[in-house]
Amino acid sequence: MTEELRGTVRKIIFSSDDGRFCVFLLENKDSRKIMTAAYRGPAPYVGQPVLLRGCWERHPRFGMQFKCSALENVKPEETEEIKLFLASGLIEGIGPSMAGRIVDRFGRKTMEVFEERIEDLRQVPGIGRKTLEKIKNSYEEIREEQALIMFLQSLGISERFASDIHKKYGDETEEVLTHDPYRMVRDIPGLGFQEVDRIALSKGVDPDDSDRVVHGIEYMIARALMQGHACAPEESVFRNTSLLLAVTEDIVRAAGKDAIEHEYIPSVLWNDKRYLYLPSLYEAETESAIRIRNMMDAEPLGSSKLAIEKFERENHLSLADRQKEAVQKALESGVLVITGGPGTGKTTLVRAVITAARQFQKKVRLMAPTGRAAKRLSLSSGMNADTIHKALEAELHDSGSTFFNRNESDPLKEDIIIVDEASMMDISLFYHLLCSLKEGARLILVGDIDQLPPVGPGSPLKDLISWGKVPVVRLEHIFRQKEGSGIIDNAARIRHGDMCFPDEEGEFSIYYASSEMDAFGAVMNYCRQLDYGSELMKMSMQVLSPMYRGTCGVDHLNHAIQELVHGHPVEGASHFLPGDKVMQKKNDYEKGVYNGDLGIVWAVDKNKIFVRYDGKEVVYEGEDRNSIQLAYAATVHKSQGSEYDTVILVLLPTQNIMLKRNLLYTGVTRARKKTILISTDDAIARAVSRQDTESRYSLFLPLLKGEAKK
């Protein structure tokens, strides 16, 4: 049964990054009681009077909540409501003290004064002409925005995007909505095709309109990218667009063919099939293929013999024949791939290549896709290493796109670029890396091809290996037998599709769980035993799970471990306390922190969170606070590129979709000294037997081979 609640928003407990879900505290207007409300939409302002429609539900962890099906902003009526609204900080020039003086002067007629005779505010002590002008302009802006919000909501678009639309188009908003609505897909970050399409149809756009159809085709291609594809087959795109838009396939085909012919939608022909691209991915795949082929004609620098002898002498070791071969190929080739599992000597080889490069007075630059991987590379090589984004001086534009300042017009100055954890690079980042290389520069890609594929589109490292023209050094001999041998031995078993087993030294142990709750209890017991809450263990230990949801999902584990660490219940799943381990969720070029970076919260006040990252202090306030999440537990995908002394990996039958060999292999190999696998025989057997055979639509390899045509 639907109920109505009216009250004032007191506190935002949680607001999702995408603005599609929030939890907040509401002071009920009638009872004055504080209650929790959950809403699938953007968070309201603190101090905002609202009308909620919905029903009461009992959350399994957080108790009774009012689940809102609709939320409306309403004008404050009672003096206390008005005071809270004015004191919320929404109106420039009015703070809590000034709000009190205004309400004391006008009482329940305060909002009437704002609406009809705002000049009367001059009667309030402290409001001069300049302050009045500031208040007047700010309130007018709020009124316009609220009117726009209501207008957009009437068209079926959420409040989340109202402010962005208002800022972008201003007085032209109505004109854009009526005559060119689909431009909002590209102009307003996060506003998807389907939302815009609903608006367009409500404003009278013909369902068969060619502009609508072409935007629908682009949307279907974009959906393919979210699954790791760089492009999509023409036939399936047209068919799915027809279903999406509820128009005939003939109409879609006609509009699509016209867009392809005029190169509005790029395409490539391969094996008698046409594949459609978004422009940025088309450029990435086609240009990367051209650049790689051009780099294959590099002039050899000379013999590596003296450099190898020098390296062996200084480090008191002997390189294996395969490693010596790799050093020589690094001097001979424009592009080189070095691949191998843990303990096979990749790091030693990188150091040897650096020594050889210096023999020929060549400058070397080291980089990796993540901050953790870059730091690890720095420590192991004795040279500074950066993230690829930092090395390429990436900037985030207002449009949501990333611009790389290091490119053809201002390339990197180094002669040899070495990229570790190269299997994590998608085709887009790989392309921008290639664009940053100066003429004659050499590229060495180091990675473990048996790990998870990139999160983004394509698999360039895998394609380069499959091409057969790029020199590939496969390191298979294990040198780190004494260091984490149980981990390394089991990693080799998993890679070959065999079952893994505990070792006698306890470096690799398995807890066989009888149920998901048993597995959860085991995680918590190990966290207690290993003192996860201590300063030392927070950063040297990591709990991993394949998924976010579920009893043993990352979200639930994070909250439970947080309460264990602090020794008391913690309000809300996104509430941070001093000492919490957190992770940066996206690249922030201004703050200098990147997706996957780990830090420790050292202070929290009302509006700010202070986090330390390897000696760097970063302050989060406002919406920036949604850029971090608890990191006591993380997904296996997020852990790629990182290493920890101890890893607790949960792998259960209920996570069936994620039970694949490369995921188990990646999770196990994140540990340097100790892996604790919490699983079942069935789940392990399923994982090792299932290769990630889902092919990605990408034409980078056929383009390299010259088999695909533009």
Tab-separated table of C-alpha atoms in Angstrom, residues 211-402:
chain	number	residue	atom	x	y	z
A	211	ASP	CA	18.395	10.717	-36.804
A	212	ARG	CA	16.692	8.657	-34.088
A	213	VAL	CA	17.625	5.396	-35.833
A	214	VAL	CA	21.295	6.340	-36.274
A	215	HIS	CA	21.574	7.312	-32.614
A	216	GLY	CA	19.956	3.978	-31.756
A	217	ILE	CA	22.623	2.175	-33.825
A	218	GLU	CA	25.372	4.071	-31.989
A	219	TYR	CA	23.787	3.101	-28.687
A	220	MET	CA	23.842	-0.598	-29.595
A	221	ILE	CA	27.517	-0.344	-30.592
A	222	ALA	CA	28.268	1.402	-27.268
A	223	ARG	CA	26.535	-1.430	-25.389
A	224	ALA	CA	28.881	-3.903	-27.070
A	225	LEU	CA	31.885	-1.947	-25.770
A	226	MET	CA	30.696	-2.521	-22.189
A	227	GLN	CA	31.224	-6.262	-22.757
A	228	GLY	CA	34.816	-5.804	-23.931
A	229	HIS	CA	34.101	-5.577	-27.670
A	230	ALA	CA	35.783	-2.904	-29.790
A	231	CYS	CA	33.191	-3.188	-32.575
A	232	ALA	CA	30.072	-5.176	-33.410
A	233	PRO	CA	28.784	-7.100	-36.478
A	234	GLU	CA	26.529	-4.999	-38.684
A	235	GLU	CA	23.732	-7.579	-38.869
A	236	SER	CA	23.393	-8.043	-35.106
A	237	VAL	CA	23.560	-4.262	-34.523
A	238	PHE	CA	20.769	-3.622	-37.048
A	239	ARG	CA	18.632	-6.451	-35.665
A	240	ASN	CA	19.006	-5.329	-32.043
A	241	THR	CA	18.412	-1.675	-32.956
A	242	SER	CA	15.176	-2.679	-34.681
A	243	LEU	CA	13.998	-4.424	-31.499
A	244	LEU	CA	15.130	-1.522	-29.295
A	245	LEU	CA	13.370	1.177	-31.313
A	246	ALA	CA	10.358	-0.925	-32.325
A	247	VAL	CA	10.839	-0.092	-36.021
A	248	THR	CA	11.314	-2.435	-38.959
A	249	GLU	CA	14.751	-3.778	-39.781
A	250	ASP	CA	14.434	-2.300	-43.280
A	251	ILE	CA	14.178	1.199	-41.786
A	252	VAL	CA	17.232	0.566	-39.597
A	253	ARG	CA	19.194	-0.897	-42.489
A	254	ALA	CA	18.438	2.063	-44.771
A	255	ALA	CA	19.462	4.649	-42.144
A	256	GLY	CA	22.515	2.587	-41.137
A	257	LYS	CA	23.779	2.097	-44.693
A	258	ASP	CA	23.443	5.821	-45.349
A	259	ALA	CA	25.384	6.646	-42.151
A	260	ILE	CA	28.124	4.141	-43.125
A	261	GLU	CA	28.336	5.510	-46.671
A	262	HIS	CA	28.773	9.061	-45.377
A	263	GLU	CA	31.309	7.745	-42.781
A	264	TYR	CA	29.219	8.972	-39.896
A	265	ILE	CA	29.454	5.444	-38.541
A	266	PRO	CA	32.921	3.965	-39.262
A	267	SER	CA	33.117	0.358	-40.388
A	268	VAL	CA	35.617	-2.342	-41.378
A	269	LEU	CA	35.088	-5.338	-43.669
A	270	TRP	CA	36.527	-8.728	-42.660
A	271	ASN	CA	35.637	-12.249	-43.812
A	272	ASP	CA	32.775	-10.873	-45.912
A	273	LYS	CA	31.181	-9.310	-42.833
A	274	ARG	CA	30.980	-5.636	-41.929
A	275	TYR	CA	31.761	-4.501	-38.381
A	276	LEU	CA	30.587	-1.172	-36.993
A	277	TYR	CA	32.554	1.117	-34.674
A	278	LEU	CA	32.233	4.226	-32.628
A	279	PRO	CA	34.727	6.747	-34.104
A	280	SER	CA	37.175	6.665	-31.165
A	281	LEU	CA	37.526	2.850	-31.205
A	282	TYR	CA	37.784	2.794	-35.011
A	283	GLU	CA	40.697	5.193	-34.796
A	284	ALA	CA	42.258	3.191	-31.968
A	285	GLU	CA	42.207	-0.159	-33.803
A	286	THR	CA	43.081	1.001	-37.316
A	287	GLU	CA	45.786	3.472	-36.299
A	288	SER	CA	47.336	1.118	-33.735
A	289	ALA	CA	47.770	-1.512	-36.444
A	290	ILE	CA	49.492	1.013	-38.732
A	291	ARG	CA	51.799	2.273	-35.981
A	292	ILE	CA	52.809	-1.212	-34.840
A	293	ARG	CA	53.654	-2.292	-38.394
A	294	ASN	CA	55.746	0.866	-38.840
A	295	MET	CA	57.653	0.130	-35.632
A	296	MET	CA	58.704	-3.314	-36.860
A	297	ASP	CA	61.449	-1.822	-39.057
A	298	ALA	CA	63.648	-0.638	-36.184
A	299	GLU	CA	67.416	-0.582	-36.646
A	300	PRO	CA	69.338	-2.917	-34.278
A	301	LEU	CA	71.352	-1.062	-31.662
A	302	GLY	CA	74.106	-3.655	-31.340
A	303	SER	CA	75.198	-6.597	-29.214
A	304	SER	CA	73.957	-7.009	-25.657
A	305	LYS	CA	76.868	-9.248	-24.594
A	306	LEU	CA	78.813	-6.608	-22.646
A	307	ALA	CA	75.671	-5.280	-20.948
A	308	ILE	CA	74.649	-8.785	-19.877
A	309	GLU	CA	78.085	-9.495	-18.454
A	310	LYS	CA	78.011	-6.194	-16.557
A	311	PHE	CA	74.527	-6.918	-15.184
A	312	GLU	CA	75.468	-10.455	-14.076
A	313	ARG	CA	78.652	-9.223	-12.412
A	314	GLU	CA	76.942	-6.393	-10.516
A	315	ASN	CA	73.997	-8.540	-9.379
A	316	HIS	CA	75.925	-11.746	-8.677
A	317	LEU	CA	73.703	-13.924	-10.844
A	318	SER	CA	73.580	-15.669	-14.195
A	319	LEU	CA	70.814	-14.977	-16.680
A	320	ALA	CA	69.121	-17.951	-18.323
A	321	ASP	CA	69.521	-18.359	-22.075
A	322	ARG	CA	65.911	-17.253	-22.644
A	323	GLN	CA	66.545	-14.082	-20.617
A	324	LYS	CA	69.745	-13.282	-22.557
A	325	GLU	CA	67.787	-13.759	-25.763
A	326	ALA	CA	65.190	-11.280	-24.536
A	327	VAL	CA	67.806	-8.623	-23.748
A	328	GLN	CA	69.231	-8.960	-27.260
A	329	LYS	CA	65.779	-8.761	-28.849
A	330	ALA	CA	65.077	-5.601	-26.857
A	331	LEU	CA	68.041	-4.011	-28.685
A	332	GLU	CA	67.023	-5.376	-32.078
A	333	SER	CA	63.257	-4.910	-32.167
A	334	GLY	CA	60.928	-1.949	-32.312
A	335	VAL	CA	58.330	-3.925	-30.347
A	336	LEU	CA	58.957	-6.788	-27.921
A	337	VAL	CA	56.600	-8.849	-25.752
A	338	ILE	CA	57.844	-10.577	-22.596
A	339	THR	CA	55.319	-12.904	-20.974
A	340	GLY	CA	55.480	-15.348	-18.109
A	341	GLY	CA	53.896	-16.322	-14.809
A	342	PRO	CA	55.043	-15.421	-11.281
A	343	GLY	CA	58.611	-16.296	-10.396
A	344	THR	CA	59.790	-16.645	-14.006
A	345	GLY	CA	62.222	-13.716	-13.874
A	346	LYS	CA	60.320	-10.914	-15.631
A	347	THR	CA	61.537	-8.293	-13.158
A	348	THR	CA	65.176	-9.437	-13.415
A	349	LEU	CA	64.861	-9.233	-17.175
A	350	VAL	CA	63.540	-5.661	-17.039
A	351	ARG	CA	66.547	-4.603	-14.958
A	352	ALA	CA	68.884	-6.283	-17.456
A	353	VAL	CA	67.217	-4.448	-20.363
A	354	ILE	CA	67.687	-1.143	-18.515
A	355	THR	CA	71.416	-1.910	-18.146
A	356	ALA	CA	71.662	-2.746	-21.872
A	357	ALA	CA	69.847	0.455	-22.843
A	358	ARG	CA	72.278	2.539	-20.811
A	359	GLN	CA	75.187	0.841	-22.611
A	360	PHE	CA	73.929	2.528	-25.784
A	361	GLN	CA	73.049	5.831	-24.033
A	362	LYS	CA	69.330	5.240	-24.490
A	363	LYS	CA	66.811	6.763	-22.111
A	364	VAL	CA	64.280	4.393	-20.554
A	365	ARG	CA	60.779	5.153	-19.237
A	366	LEU	CA	58.902	2.679	-17.017
A	367	MET	CA	55.141	2.633	-16.620
A	368	ALA	CA	52.201	0.412	-15.688
A	369	PRO	CA	48.399	0.637	-15.963
A	370	THR	CA	47.769	1.060	-12.203
A	371	GLY	CA	49.373	2.957	-9.351
A	372	ARG	CA	50.085	-0.202	-7.356
A	373	ALA	CA	51.728	-1.891	-10.346
A	374	ALA	CA	53.822	1.220	-11.026
A	375	LYS	CA	54.986	1.358	-7.420
A	376	ARG	CA	55.918	-2.324	-7.486
A	377	LEU	CA	57.848	-1.797	-10.728
A	378	SER	CA	59.701	1.153	-9.174
A	379	LEU	CA	60.789	-0.905	-6.173
A	380	SER	CA	61.873	-3.926	-8.206
A	381	SER	CA	63.722	-2.018	-10.942
A	382	GLY	CA	65.330	0.727	-8.888
A	383	MET	CA	63.921	3.287	-11.327
A	384	ASN	CA	60.933	5.586	-11.098
A	385	ALA	CA	57.780	4.227	-12.735
A	386	ASP	CA	54.493	6.038	-13.372
A	387	THR	CA	50.997	5.031	-14.317
A	388	ILE	CA	50.407	5.232	-18.058
A	389	HIS	CA	47.878	8.014	-17.511
A	390	LYS	CA	50.351	10.057	-15.484
A	391	ALA	CA	53.192	9.460	-17.941
A	392	LEU	CA	50.963	10.597	-20.810
A	393	GLU	CA	49.753	13.610	-18.747
A	394	ALA	CA	46.088	12.713	-19.000
A	395	GLU	CA	43.357	15.281	-18.280
A	396	LEU	CA	39.635	14.804	-17.847
A	397	HIS	CA	37.561	17.199	-19.921
A	398	ASP	CA	34.130	18.504	-18.945
A	399	SER	CA	32.602	16.261	-21.607
A	400	GLY	CA	33.764	13.229	-19.641
A	401	SER	CA	36.432	12.282	-22.203
A	402	THR	CA	40.134	11.931	-21.399
